Amino acid sequence: MGRYQRKTDRQSWSQESMAGAIQEVLEGNMGYRRASKAYSVPQTTLERKVKEARQKKLSSEAAAVKMLGRYKTVFSEAQEKEFVQHLIHLEERLFGITLSDLRTLAFELAEKNNIPHVFNTEKRMAGKDWLYGFLKRHPRLVLRYPEKTSIARAK
């Protein structure tokens, strides 16, 4: 999360190579060992992903998705995109939003839509790590403190 520095080389394989290896094993063209060497992916991971693809009837691309860590994003990509569009709309209307306002809005959005989250329920705000990750994912978003706006900037 947030400012964490990675200390391991786990999951250094690409999703494309894992998807290719899964596809080869599912089609029966290669075994686990040969596919893992050909596509440079860990054999045990390949075995687990193929088993998951067979049980859940997933495509090779869907089964190859990386999942490291226990934290998952709170909002889906579509929800986050819609949230960003709303914030940009507010910016265009010269309605400045502070960082704490954004954290509160994110908490309220998750609560109203019954989205499971790990936000602080006492403060009723999203965490700072969520905020920094959100701003990093959406660099186009510029939040500024609400202040008087000149006519020149309004046009």
CSV table of C-alpha atoms in Angstrom, one decimal:
chain,number,residue,atom,x,y,z
A,1,MET,CA,0.0,0.0,0.0
A,2,GLY,CA,1.0,3.6,-0.5
A,3,ARG,CA,4.6,4.3,0.3
A,4,TYR,CA,5.7,0.7,0.6
A,5,GLN,CA,9.0,-0.3,-1.0
A,6,ARG,CA,9.0,-3.7,-2.6
A,7,LYS,CA,11.7,-6.1,-1.1
A,8,THR,CA,11.1,-9.3,-3.1
A,9,ASP,CA,11.1,-10.4,-6.7
A,10,ARG,CA,7.9,-12.5,-6.3
A,11,GLN,CA,5.5,-12.3,-9.3
A,12,SER,CA,8.2,-11.0,-11.6
A,13,TRP,CA,6.5,-12.9,-14.5
A,14,SER,CA,4.2,-11.1,-16.9
A,15,GLN,CA,0.5,-11.8,-17.3
A,16,GLU,CA,0.9,-12.3,-21.0
A,17,SER,CA,3.5,-15.1,-20.6
A,18,MET,CA,1.4,-16.7,-17.9
A,19,ALA,CA,-1.7,-16.6,-20.1
A,20,GLY,CA,0.2,-18.2,-22.9
A,21,ALA,CA,1.5,-21.0,-20.6
A,22,ILE,CA,-2.0,-21.6,-19.3
A,23,GLN,CA,-3.3,-21.8,-22.8
A,24,GLU,CA,-0.7,-24.3,-23.9
A,25,VAL,CA,-1.4,-26.6,-20.8
A,26,LEU,CA,-5.2,-26.4,-21.2
A,27,GLU,CA,-4.9,-27.3,-24.9
A,28,GLY,CA,-2.7,-30.2,-24.1
A,29,ASN,CA,0.2,-29.0,-26.2
A,30,MET,CA,2.7,-28.9,-23.3
A,31,GLY,CA,3.0,-30.2,-19.8
A,32,TYR,CA,3.5,-28.0,-16.7
A,33,ARG,CA,7.3,-28.3,-16.6
A,34,ARG,CA,7.8,-27.6,-20.3
A,35,ALA,CA,5.4,-24.7,-20.4
A,36,SER,CA,6.9,-23.1,-17.3
A,37,LYS,CA,10.4,-23.2,-18.8
A,38,ALA,CA,9.2,-22.0,-22.2
A,39,TYR,CA,7.3,-19.1,-20.9
A,40,SER,CA,9.6,-18.3,-17.9
A,41,VAL,CA,6.9,-18.7,-15.2
A,42,PRO,CA,7.0,-20.6,-11.9
A,43,GLN,CA,5.7,-24.2,-12.3
A,44,THR,CA,3.7,-24.2,-9.0
A,45,THR,CA,2.0,-20.9,-9.9
A,46,LEU,CA,1.2,-22.3,-13.4
A,47,GLU,CA,-0.3,-25.5,-11.8
A,48,ARG,CA,-2.4,-23.4,-9.4
A,49,LYS,CA,-3.6,-21.1,-12.2
A,50,VAL,CA,-4.5,-24.0,-14.5
A,51,LYS,CA,-6.4,-25.7,-11.8
A,52,GLU,CA,-8.3,-22.5,-11.1
A,53,ALA,CA,-9.1,-22.0,-14.8
A,54,ARG,CA,-10.4,-25.6,-15.1
A,55,GLN,CA,-12.5,-25.4,-11.9
A,56,LYS,CA,-14.0,-22.0,-12.5
A,57,LYS,CA,-14.1,-22.4,-16.3
A,58,LEU,CA,-12.0,-19.2,-16.8
A,59,SER,CA,-10.2,-18.1,-20.0
A,60,SER,CA,-6.4,-18.2,-19.8
A,61,GLU,CA,-6.3,-14.3,-19.7
A,62,ALA,CA,-8.7,-14.2,-16.7
A,63,ALA,CA,-6.8,-17.0,-14.9
A,64,ALA,CA,-3.4,-15.2,-15.4
A,65,VAL,CA,-4.4,-12.1,-13.4
A,66,LYS,CA,-1.8,-11.3,-10.7
A,67,MET,CA,-2.9,-11.1,-7.1
A,68,LEU,CA,-0.3,-10.2,-4.6
A,69,GLY,CA,-1.1,-8.8,-1.1
A,70,ARG,CA,-4.2,-8.9,0.9
A,71,TYR,CA,-5.6,-5.5,-0.1
A,72,LYS,CA,-7.8,-5.2,-3.1
A,73,THR,CA,-9.1,-2.0,-4.7
A,74,VAL,CA,-12.3,-0.8,-3.1
A,75,PHE,CA,-13.9,0.5,-6.3
A,76,SER,CA,-14.0,-1.3,-9.7
A,77,GLU,CA,-12.3,0.4,-12.6
A,78,ALA,CA,-15.7,1.6,-13.9
A,79,GLN,CA,-16.7,3.0,-10.5
A,80,GLU,CA,-13.4,4.8,-10.1
A,81,LYS,CA,-13.7,6.2,-13.6
A,82,GLU,CA,-17.2,7.6,-12.9
A,83,PHE,CA,-15.9,9.0,-9.6
A,84,VAL,CA,-13.0,10.8,-11.4
A,85,GLN,CA,-15.5,12.2,-14.0
A,86,HIS,CA,-17.6,13.6,-11.2
A,87,LEU,CA,-14.6,15.2,-9.5
A,88,ILE,CA,-13.5,16.7,-12.9
A,89,HIS,CA,-17.0,18.0,-13.3
A,90,LEU,CA,-16.8,19.7,-9.9
A,91,GLU,CA,-13.4,21.2,-10.9
A,92,GLU,CA,-14.8,22.6,-14.1
A,93,ARG,CA,-17.6,24.3,-12.0
A,94,LEU,CA,-14.8,25.8,-9.9
A,95,PHE,CA,-15.9,23.9,-6.9
A,96,GLY,CA,-12.6,23.2,-5.1
A,97,ILE,CA,-12.2,19.9,-3.2
A,98,THR,CA,-9.7,19.4,-0.5
A,99,LEU,CA,-8.0,16.1,0.2
A,100,SER,CA,-10.1,15.5,3.2
A,101,ASP,CA,-13.3,16.2,1.2
A,102,LEU,CA,-12.1,13.6,-1.3
A,103,ARG,CA,-11.5,11.0,1.4
A,104,THR,CA,-15.0,11.7,2.9
A,105,LEU,CA,-16.6,11.4,-0.6
A,106,ALA,CA,-14.9,8.1,-1.2
A,107,PHE,CA,-16.2,6.8,2.2
A,108,GLU,CA,-19.7,7.9,1.5
A,109,LEU,CA,-19.7,6.4,-2.0
A,110,ALA,CA,-18.6,3.1,-0.6
A,111,GLU,CA,-21.2,3.2,2.2
A,112,LYS,CA,-24.1,4.2,-0.1
A,113,ASN,CA,-23.3,1.5,-2.7
A,114,ASN,CA,-22.7,-1.2,0.0
A,115,ILE,CA,-19.2,-1.7,-1.3
A,116,PRO,CA,-17.0,-3.6,1.2
A,117,HIS,CA,-14.2,-1.4,2.4
A,118,VAL,CA,-11.5,-1.0,5.0
A,119,PHE,CA,-12.0,2.7,5.5
A,120,ASN,CA,-12.1,4.3,9.0
A,121,THR,CA,-15.7,4.2,10.2
A,122,GLU,CA,-15.0,6.4,13.2
A,123,LYS,CA,-13.7,9.3,11.1
A,124,ARG,CA,-15.9,8.4,8.2
A,125,MET,CA,-13.0,8.9,5.8
A,126,ALA,CA,-10.9,6.9,3.4
A,127,GLY,CA,-7.3,6.4,4.5
A,128,LYS,CA,-4.3,8.4,3.4
A,129,ASP,CA,-2.8,5.4,1.6
A,130,TRP,CA,-6.0,5.0,-0.4
A,131,LEU,CA,-5.9,8.7,-1.2
A,132,TYR,CA,-2.2,8.6,-2.4
A,133,GLY,CA,-2.9,5.5,-4.5
A,134,PHE,CA,-6.0,7.1,-6.0
A,135,LEU,CA,-4.1,10.3,-6.9
A,136,LYS,CA,-1.2,8.2,-8.4
A,137,ARG,CA,-3.7,6.2,-10.5
A,138,HIS,CA,-5.3,9.4,-11.8
A,139,PRO,CA,-2.6,12.1,-12.3
A,140,ARG,CA,-5.0,14.2,-14.4
A,141,LEU,CA,-6.9,15.0,-11.3
A,142,VAL,CA,-5.8,18.2,-9.6
A,143,LEU,CA,-7.3,19.0,-6.2
A,144,ARG,CA,-7.0,22.6,-5.0
A,145,TYR,CA,-8.2,24.3,-1.9
A,146,PRO,CA,-11.4,26.3,-2.4
A,147,GLU,CA,-10.7,30.0,-2.8
A,148,LYS,CA,-12.0,33.0,-4.5
A,149,THR,CA,-11.8,32.7,-8.3
A,150,SER,CA,-11.0,35.6,-10.6
A,151,ILE,CA,-13.1,36.2,-13.7
A,152,ALA,CA,-10.1,35.5,-15.9
A,153,ARG,CA,-9.6,32.0,-14.5
A,154,ALA,CA,-13.4,31.3,-14.7
A,155,LYS,CA,-13.3,31.8,-18.5
